[in-house]
Amino acid sequence: KAGVTQTPRYLIKTRGQQVTLSCSPISGHRSVSWYQQTPGQGLQFLFEYFSETQRNKGNFPGRFSGRQFSNSRSEMNVSTLELGDSALYLCASSSTGDGNTIYFGEGSWLTVV
Amino acid sequence: EDQVTQSPEALRLQEGESSSLNCSYTVSGLRGLFWYRQDPGKGPEFLFTLYSAGEEKEKERLKATLTKKESFLHITAPKPEDSATYLCAAFDSNYQLIWGAGTKLIIKP
């Protein structure tokens, strides 16, 4: 059974640009969550989608947005990139998200220069 | 406020030296407690889920236990390949997942 797949794995962007990251969940999983991880901050919850609807949202500015498609695949977008957005962005999926185990992808490393 | 606290922040052990990592939680209506292992530059890898006090689960050299206030990850006779950051997280009554900051475990040969 394929795991959570994230693309791209690495990318470098310039301040002010925007970026879109993609996540394909485990087959049959309908909940997708996104996290930001930096060395000093640990795992920070961005948002969670279930059946194409944003169900939970973390404390991030509006520059961070996401969406989920009917096949459960998800994308997150960061607009007007800042240097502080450099981080590992992790996608995780679970069957329903309601207390079920979540499984992570390998992450997308974003460097903003 | 719901909170998950892991201790110690870092732990250095000699190969074969058993020890425990602690995850204490103050979470209303715990719906599940999870342990993950994370290697540098990679996504967290699922280890265990515990749902009720008294529950224990084992996998190779690792055993996770749960009480009403904390969870322990016991590592028996660790090997250098067990070096990683271990994360715990708890689902509260609203199914919000609260994460600890992790314990960085280093096993020296």
PDB file of C-alpha atoms in Angstrom:
ATOM      1  CA  LYS A   1       0.000   0.000   0.000  1.00  0.00           C
ATOM      2  CA  ALA A   2       1.546   3.295  -1.078  1.00  0.00           C
ATOM      3  CA  GLY A   3       2.235   5.841   1.627  1.00  0.00           C
ATOM      4  CA  VAL A   4       1.657   9.573   1.675  1.00  0.00           C
ATOM      5  CA  THR A   5       3.379  11.194  -1.287  1.00  0.00           C
ATOM      6  CA  GLN A   6       4.520  14.796  -1.297  1.00  0.00           C
ATOM      7  CA  THR A   7       5.912  16.788  -4.187  1.00  0.00           C
ATOM      8  CA  PRO A   8       8.231  18.456  -4.721  1.00  0.00           C
ATOM      9  CA  ARG A   9      10.736  17.227  -2.150  1.00  0.00           C
ATOM     10  CA  TYR A  10      12.982  20.259  -2.353  1.00  0.00           C
ATOM     11  CA  LEU A  11      12.500  23.731  -3.700  1.00  0.00           C
ATOM     12  CA  ILE A  12      14.061  27.155  -3.490  1.00  0.00           C
ATOM     13  CA  LYS A  13      12.012  30.300  -3.913  1.00  0.00           C
ATOM     14  CA  THR A  14      12.664  34.011  -3.725  1.00  0.00           C
ATOM     15  CA  ARG A  15      11.025  36.359  -1.243  1.00  0.00           C
ATOM     16  CA  GLY A  16       7.709  37.630  -2.553  1.00  0.00           C
ATOM     17  CA  GLN A  17       7.054  34.625  -4.768  1.00  0.00           C
ATOM     18  CA  GLN A  18       4.368  32.051  -4.130  1.00  0.00           C
ATOM     19  CA  VAL A  19       4.621  28.275  -3.877  1.00  0.00           C
ATOM     20  CA  THR A  20       2.256  25.345  -4.200  1.00  0.00           C
ATOM     21  CA  LEU A  21       2.946  22.007  -2.534  1.00  0.00           C
ATOM     22  CA  SER A  22       1.117  18.815  -3.357  1.00  0.00           C
ATOM     23  CA  CYS A  23       0.098  15.814  -1.270  1.00  0.00           C
ATOM     24  CA  SER A  24      -1.420  12.475  -2.263  1.00  0.00           C
ATOM     25  CA  PRO A  25      -2.817  10.652   0.785  1.00  0.00           C
ATOM     26  CA  ILE A  26      -2.890   6.938   1.418  1.00  0.00           C
ATOM     27  CA  SER A  27      -5.575   5.325  -0.690  1.00  0.00           C
ATOM     28  CA  GLY A  28      -8.919   5.417   1.115  1.00  0.00           C
ATOM     29  CA  HIS A  29      -7.887   8.184   3.505  1.00  0.00           C
ATOM     30  CA  ARG A  30     -10.180  11.188   3.465  1.00  0.00           C
ATOM     31  CA  SER A  31      -8.480  13.459   5.999  1.00  0.00           C
ATOM     32  CA  VAL A  32      -5.365  15.418   5.072  1.00  0.00           C
ATOM     33  CA  SER A  33      -3.465  17.664   7.475  1.00  0.00           C
ATOM     34  CA  TRP A  34      -0.571  20.015   6.848  1.00  0.00           C
ATOM     35  CA  TYR A  35       2.204  20.943   9.265  1.00  0.00           C
ATOM     36  CA  GLN A  36       5.140  23.287   9.256  1.00  0.00           C
ATOM     37  CA  GLN A  37       8.293  22.146  11.005  1.00  0.00           C
ATOM     38  CA  THR A  38      11.255  24.349  11.812  1.00  0.00           C
ATOM     39  CA  PRO A  39      14.211  23.521  14.095  1.00  0.00           C
ATOM     40  CA  GLY A  40      13.168  25.853  16.846  1.00  0.00           C
ATOM     41  CA  GLN A  41       9.379  25.475  16.676  1.00  0.00           C
ATOM     42  CA  GLY A  42       8.665  21.799  16.269  1.00  0.00           C
ATOM     43  CA  LEU A  43       5.504  20.699  14.483  1.00  0.00           C
ATOM     44  CA  GLN A  44       3.043  23.536  13.895  1.00  0.00           C
ATOM     45  CA  PHE A  45      -0.441  22.645  12.646  1.00  0.00           C
ATOM     46  CA  LEU A  46      -1.533  24.535   9.539  1.00  0.00           C
ATOM     47  CA  PHE A  47      -4.920  23.078   8.574  1.00  0.00           C
ATOM     48  CA  GLU A  48      -6.892  19.908   8.083  1.00  0.00           C
ATOM     49  CA  TYR A  49      -9.196  18.984   5.234  1.00  0.00           C
ATOM     50  CA  PHE A  50     -11.853  16.298   5.178  1.00  0.00           C
ATOM     51  CA  SER A  51     -14.022  15.579   2.156  1.00  0.00           C
ATOM     52  CA  GLU A  52     -12.904  18.806   0.436  1.00  0.00           C
ATOM     53  CA  THR A  53     -13.819  20.976   3.444  1.00  0.00           C
ATOM     54  CA  GLN A  54     -11.404  22.705   5.784  1.00  0.00           C
ATOM     55  CA  ARG A  55     -12.294  21.305   9.173  1.00  0.00           C
ATOM     56  CA  ASN A  56      -9.588  22.779  11.397  1.00  0.00           C
ATOM     57  CA  LYS A  57      -7.134  25.611  11.049  1.00  0.00           C
ATOM     58  CA  GLY A  58      -4.007  26.543  12.957  1.00  0.00           C
ATOM     59  CA  ASN A  59      -2.723  29.989  13.836  1.00  0.00           C
ATOM     60  CA  PHE A  60      -1.060  31.005  10.582  1.00  0.00           C
ATOM     61  CA  PRO A  61      -1.563  34.144   8.480  1.00  0.00           C
ATOM     62  CA  GLY A  62      -3.876  34.168   5.482  1.00  0.00           C
ATOM     63  CA  ARG A  63      -0.891  33.813   3.153  1.00  0.00           C
ATOM     64  CA  PHE A  64      -1.108  30.107   3.923  1.00  0.00           C
ATOM     65  CA  SER A  65      -4.014  28.393   2.234  1.00  0.00           C
ATOM     66  CA  GLY A  66      -4.976  24.952   1.103  1.00  0.00           C
ATOM     67  CA  ARG A  67      -7.555  22.898  -0.643  1.00  0.00           C
ATOM     68  CA  GLN A  68      -8.595  19.318  -1.099  1.00  0.00           C
ATOM     69  CA  PHE A  69      -9.885  17.714  -4.257  1.00  0.00           C
ATOM     70  CA  SER A  70     -12.602  15.107  -4.686  1.00  0.00           C
ATOM     71  CA  ASN A  71      -9.972  12.351  -4.892  1.00  0.00           C
ATOM     72  CA  SER A  72      -8.643  13.490  -1.449  1.00  0.00           C
ATOM     73  CA  ARG A  73      -5.425  14.851  -2.917  1.00  0.00           C
ATOM     74  CA  SER A  74      -4.500  18.167  -1.355  1.00  0.00           C
ATOM     75  CA  GLU A  75      -2.462  21.234  -2.132  1.00  0.00           C
ATOM     76  CA  MET A  76      -1.207  24.022   0.048  1.00  0.00           C
ATOM     77  CA  ASN A  77      -0.187  27.433  -1.179  1.00  0.00           C
ATOM     78  CA  VAL A  78       1.957  30.088   0.405  1.00  0.00           C
ATOM     79  CA  SER A  79       1.804  33.517  -1.176  1.00  0.00           C
ATOM     80  CA  THR A  80       4.198  36.441  -0.787  1.00  0.00           C
ATOM     81  CA  LEU A  81       6.936  34.252   0.655  1.00  0.00           C
ATOM     82  CA  GLU A  82       9.027  35.515   3.552  1.00  0.00           C
ATOM     83  CA  LEU A  83      12.418  34.280   4.729  1.00  0.00           C
ATOM     84  CA  GLY A  84      10.736  32.861   7.842  1.00  0.00           C
ATOM     85  CA  ASP A  85       8.647  30.537   5.710  1.00  0.00           C
ATOM     86  CA  SER A  86      11.715  28.371   5.124  1.00  0.00           C
ATOM     87  CA  ALA A  87      10.792  25.054   6.683  1.00  0.00           C
ATOM     88  CA  LEU A  88       9.888  21.436   6.168  1.00  0.00           C
ATOM     89  CA  TYR A  89       6.221  21.189   5.197  1.00  0.00           C
ATOM     90  CA  LEU A  90       4.651  17.899   6.132  1.00  0.00           C
ATOM     91  CA  CYS A  91       1.441  16.369   4.906  1.00  0.00           C
ATOM     92  CA  ALA A  92      -0.322  13.658   6.888  1.00  0.00           C
ATOM     93  CA  SER A  93      -3.362  11.548   6.112  1.00  0.00           C
ATOM     94  CA  SER A  94      -5.783   9.459   8.112  1.00  0.00           C
ATOM     95  CA  SER A  95      -8.985   7.610   7.345  1.00  0.00           C
ATOM     96  CA  THR A  96     -11.263  10.114   9.068  1.00  0.00           C
ATOM     97  CA  GLY A  97      -9.027  12.255  11.275  1.00  0.00           C
ATOM     98  CA  ASP A  98     -11.229  11.651  14.313  1.00  0.00           C
ATOM     99  CA  GLY A  99      -8.686  10.028  16.581  1.00  0.00           C
ATOM    100  CA  ASN A 100      -7.386   7.703  13.894  1.00  0.00           C
ATOM    101  CA  THR A 101      -3.680   7.318  13.399  1.00  0.00           C
ATOM    102  CA  ILE A 102      -2.196   9.861  11.020  1.00  0.00           C
ATOM    103  CA  TYR A 103       0.596   8.902   8.642  1.00  0.00           C
ATOM    104  CA  PHE A 104       3.122  11.398   7.359  1.00  0.00           C
ATOM    105  CA  GLY A 105       4.793  11.909   4.038  1.00  0.00           C
ATOM    106  CA  GLU A 106       8.497  12.650   3.682  1.00  0.00           C
ATOM    107  CA  GLY A 107       7.839  16.373   3.478  1.00  0.00           C
ATOM    108  CA  SER A 108       8.699  19.233   1.163  1.00  0.00           C
ATOM    109  CA  TRP A 109      11.753  21.278   2.039  1.00  0.00           C
ATOM    110  CA  LEU A 110      11.166  24.928   1.196  1.00  0.00           C
ATOM    111  CA  THR A 111      14.015  27.412   1.255  1.00  0.00           C
ATOM    112  CA  VAL A 112      13.195  31.082   0.749  1.00  0.00           C
ATOM    113  CA  VAL A 113      16.116  33.295  -0.282  1.00  0.00           C
TER     114      VAL A 113
ATOM    115  CA  GLU B   1      -5.177  24.853  28.047  1.00  0.00           C
ATOM    116  CA  ASP B   2      -4.389  21.453  26.549  1.00  0.00           C
ATOM    117  CA  GLN B   3      -0.698  20.725  26.622  1.00  0.00           C
ATOM    118  CA  VAL B   4       1.756  17.927  25.900  1.00  0.00           C
ATOM    119  CA  THR B   5       5.222  18.102  27.453  1.00  0.00           C
ATOM    120  CA  GLN B   6       8.069  15.753  26.640  1.00  0.00           C
ATOM    121  CA  SER B   7      11.146  15.165  28.755  1.00  0.00           C
ATOM    122  CA  PRO B   8      14.034  15.142  28.591  1.00  0.00           C
ATOM    123  CA  GLU B   9      14.683  17.364  25.572  1.00  0.00           C
ATOM    124  CA  ALA B  10      17.704  15.258  24.721  1.00  0.00           C
ATOM    125  CA  LEU B  11      19.037  11.962  26.001  1.00  0.00           C
ATOM    126  CA  ARG B  12      22.411  10.392  25.326  1.00  0.00           C
ATOM    127  CA  LEU B  13      22.814   6.694  26.081  1.00  0.00           C
ATOM    128  CA  GLN B  14      25.427   4.077  25.519  1.00  0.00           C
ATOM    129  CA  GLU B  15      24.458   1.182  23.308  1.00  0.00           C
ATOM    130  CA  GLY B  16      22.625  -1.357  25.465  1.00  0.00           C
ATOM    131  CA  GLU B  17      21.734   1.157  28.188  1.00  0.00           C
ATOM    132  CA  SER B  18      17.959   1.001  28.699  1.00  0.00           C
ATOM    133  CA  SER B  19      15.947   4.111  29.566  1.00  0.00           C
ATOM    134  CA  SER B  20      12.551   5.798  29.260  1.00  0.00           C
ATOM    135  CA  LEU B  21      11.191   8.894  27.569  1.00  0.00           C
ATOM    136  CA  ASN B  22       8.339  10.767  29.188  1.00  0.00           C
ATOM    137  CA  CYS B  23       5.281  12.417  27.679  1.00  0.00           C
ATOM    138  CA  SER B  24       3.033  14.144  30.184  1.00  0.00           C
ATOM    139  CA  TYR B  25      -0.281  15.547  29.039  1.00  0.00           C
ATOM    140  CA  THR B  26      -3.041  17.782  30.282  1.00  0.00           C
ATOM    141  CA  VAL B  27      -5.676  17.159  27.651  1.00  0.00           C
ATOM    142  CA  SER B  28      -9.389  17.244  28.174  1.00  0.00           C
ATOM    143  CA  GLY B  29     -11.072  14.021  27.160  1.00  0.00           C
ATOM    144  CA  LEU B  30      -8.071  12.196  25.712  1.00  0.00           C
ATOM    145  CA  ARG B  31      -9.088  10.449  22.489  1.00  0.00           C
ATOM    146  CA  GLY B  32      -5.739   8.803  21.833  1.00  0.00           C
ATOM    147  CA  LEU B  33      -2.030   9.232  22.427  1.00  0.00           C
ATOM    148  CA  PHE B  34       0.474   8.657  19.656  1.00  0.00           C
ATOM    149  CA  TRP B  35       4.207   8.070  19.484  1.00  0.00           C
ATOM    150  CA  TYR B  36       6.268   8.783  16.397  1.00  0.00           C
ATOM    151  CA  ARG B  37       9.915   8.493  15.479  1.00  0.00           C
ATOM    152  CA  GLN B  38      11.496  11.125  13.245  1.00  0.00           C
ATOM    153  CA  ASP B  39      14.856  10.885  11.528  1.00  0.00           C
ATOM    154  CA  PRO B  40      16.558  14.112  10.384  1.00  0.00           C
ATOM    155  CA  GLY B  41      15.031  15.546   7.230  1.00  0.00           C
ATOM    156  CA  LYS B  42      12.227  12.973   7.095  1.00  0.00           C
ATOM    157  CA  GLY B  43       8.584  12.821   8.053  1.00  0.00           C
ATOM    158  CA  PRO B  44       7.574  11.287  11.384  1.00  0.00           C
ATOM    159  CA  GLU B  45       7.120   7.524  11.328  1.00  0.00           C
ATOM    160  CA  PHE B  46       4.216   6.090  13.291  1.00  0.00           C
ATOM    161  CA  LEU B  47       5.104   3.829  16.220  1.00  0.00           C
ATOM    162  CA  PHE B  48       2.171   3.371  18.619  1.00  0.00           C
ATOM    163  CA  THR B  49      -1.341   4.481  19.474  1.00  0.00           C
ATOM    164  CA  LEU B  50      -2.637   4.168  23.041  1.00  0.00           C
ATOM    165  CA  TYR B  51      -6.252   4.851  23.926  1.00  0.00           C
ATOM    166  CA  SER B  52      -6.783   4.095  27.600  1.00  0.00           C
ATOM    167  CA  ALA B  53      -4.852   4.138  30.885  1.00  0.00           C
ATOM    168  CA  GLY B  54      -3.111   0.849  31.545  1.00  0.00           C
ATOM    169  CA  GLU B  55      -2.665   0.059  27.883  1.00  0.00           C
ATOM    170  CA  GLU B  56       0.766  -1.115  26.713  1.00  0.00           C
ATOM    171  CA  LYS B  57       2.166  -1.799  23.253  1.00  0.00           C
ATOM    172  CA  GLU B  58       5.498  -3.213  22.159  1.00  0.00           C
ATOM    173  CA  LYS B  59       7.560  -3.218  19.013  1.00  0.00           C
ATOM    174  CA  GLU B  60      11.055  -4.656  18.960  1.00  0.00           C
ATOM    175  CA  ARG B  61      13.051  -2.746  21.601  1.00  0.00           C
ATOM    176  CA  LEU B  62      10.295  -0.207  22.273  1.00  0.00           C
ATOM    177  CA  LYS B  63       7.373  -0.379  24.677  1.00  0.00           C
ATOM    178  CA  ALA B  64       4.825   2.376  25.169  1.00  0.00           C
ATOM    179  CA  THR B  65       2.655   2.676  28.268  1.00  0.00           C
ATOM    180  CA  LEU B  66      -0.135   5.050  29.240  1.00  0.00           C
ATOM    181  CA  THR B  67      -1.449   6.352  32.558  1.00  0.00           C
ATOM    182  CA  LYS B  68      -4.064   9.032  33.207  1.00  0.00           C
ATOM    183  CA  LYS B  69      -1.406  11.757  33.219  1.00  0.00           C
ATOM    184  CA  GLU B  70       1.528  10.546  31.169  1.00  0.00           C
ATOM    185  CA  SER B  71       2.930   8.087  28.707  1.00  0.00           C
ATOM    186  CA  PHE B  72       6.327   6.460  28.691  1.00  0.00           C
ATOM    187  CA  LEU B  73       8.332   5.113  25.822  1.00  0.00           C
ATOM    188  CA  HIS B  74      10.684   2.505  27.233  1.00  0.00           C
ATOM    189  CA  ILE B  75      13.659   1.544  25.145  1.00  0.00           C
ATOM    190  CA  THR B  76      15.427  -1.675  26.043  1.00  0.00           C
ATOM    191  CA  ALA B  77      19.056  -2.357  25.065  1.00  0.00           C
ATOM    192  CA  PRO B  78      19.066   0.363  22.415  1.00  0.00           C
ATOM    193  CA  LYS B  79      21.234   0.276  19.328  1.00  0.00           C
ATOM    194  CA  PRO B  80      22.749   3.220  17.419  1.00  0.00           C
ATOM    195  CA  GLU B  81      20.011   2.900  14.780  1.00  0.00           C
ATOM    196  CA  ASP B  82      17.462   3.824  17.445  1.00  0.00           C
ATOM    197  CA  SER B  83      18.904   7.347  17.436  1.00  0.00           C
ATOM    198  CA  ALA B  84      16.154   9.744  16.358  1.00  0.00           C
ATOM    199  CA  THR B  85      13.738  12.309  17.708  1.00  0.00           C
ATOM    200  CA  TYR B  86      10.712  10.749  19.370  1.00  0.00           C
ATOM    201  CA  LEU B  87       7.479  12.725  19.270  1.00  0.00           C
ATOM    202  CA  CYS B  88       4.269  12.216  21.163  1.00  0.00           C
ATOM    203  CA  ALA B  89       0.901  13.731  20.416  1.00  0.00           C
ATOM    204  CA  ALA B  90      -2.546  13.592  21.993  1.00  0.00           C
ATOM    205  CA  PHE B  91      -6.016  13.964  20.520  1.00  0.00           C
ATOM    206  CA  ASP B  92      -8.261  16.028  22.790  1.00  0.00           C
ATOM    207  CA  SER B  93     -12.048  15.822  23.094  1.00  0.00           C
ATOM    208  CA  ASN B  94     -12.447  18.040  20.015  1.00  0.00           C
ATOM    209  CA  TYR B  95     -10.104  15.814  18.024  1.00  0.00           C
ATOM    210  CA  GLN B  96      -7.437  18.511  17.980  1.00  0.00           C
ATOM    211  CA  LEU B  97      -4.002  16.904  17.899  1.00  0.00           C
ATOM    212  CA  ILE B  98      -1.637  18.460  20.447  1.00  0.00           C
ATOM    213  CA  TRP B  99       2.067  17.805  19.843  1.00  0.00           C
ATOM    214  CA  GLY B 100       4.996  17.649  22.217  1.00  0.00           C
ATOM    215  CA  ALA B 101       8.329  19.211  21.261  1.00  0.00           C
ATOM    216  CA  GLY B 102      10.079  15.839  21.078  1.00  0.00           C
ATOM    217  CA  THR B 103      12.996  14.068  22.740  1.00  0.00           C
ATOM    218  CA  LYS B 104      16.200  13.751  20.760  1.00  0.00           C
ATOM    219  CA  LEU B 105      17.685  10.342  21.523  1.00  0.00           C
ATOM    220  CA  ILE B 106      21.346   9.634  20.755  1.00  0.00           C
ATOM    221  CA  ILE B 107      22.707   6.121  21.177  1.00  0.00           C
ATOM    222  CA  LYS B 108      26.485   5.916  21.194  1.00  0.00           C
ATOM    223  CA  PRO B 109      28.197   2.676  20.099  1.00  0.00           C
TER     224      PRO B 109
END
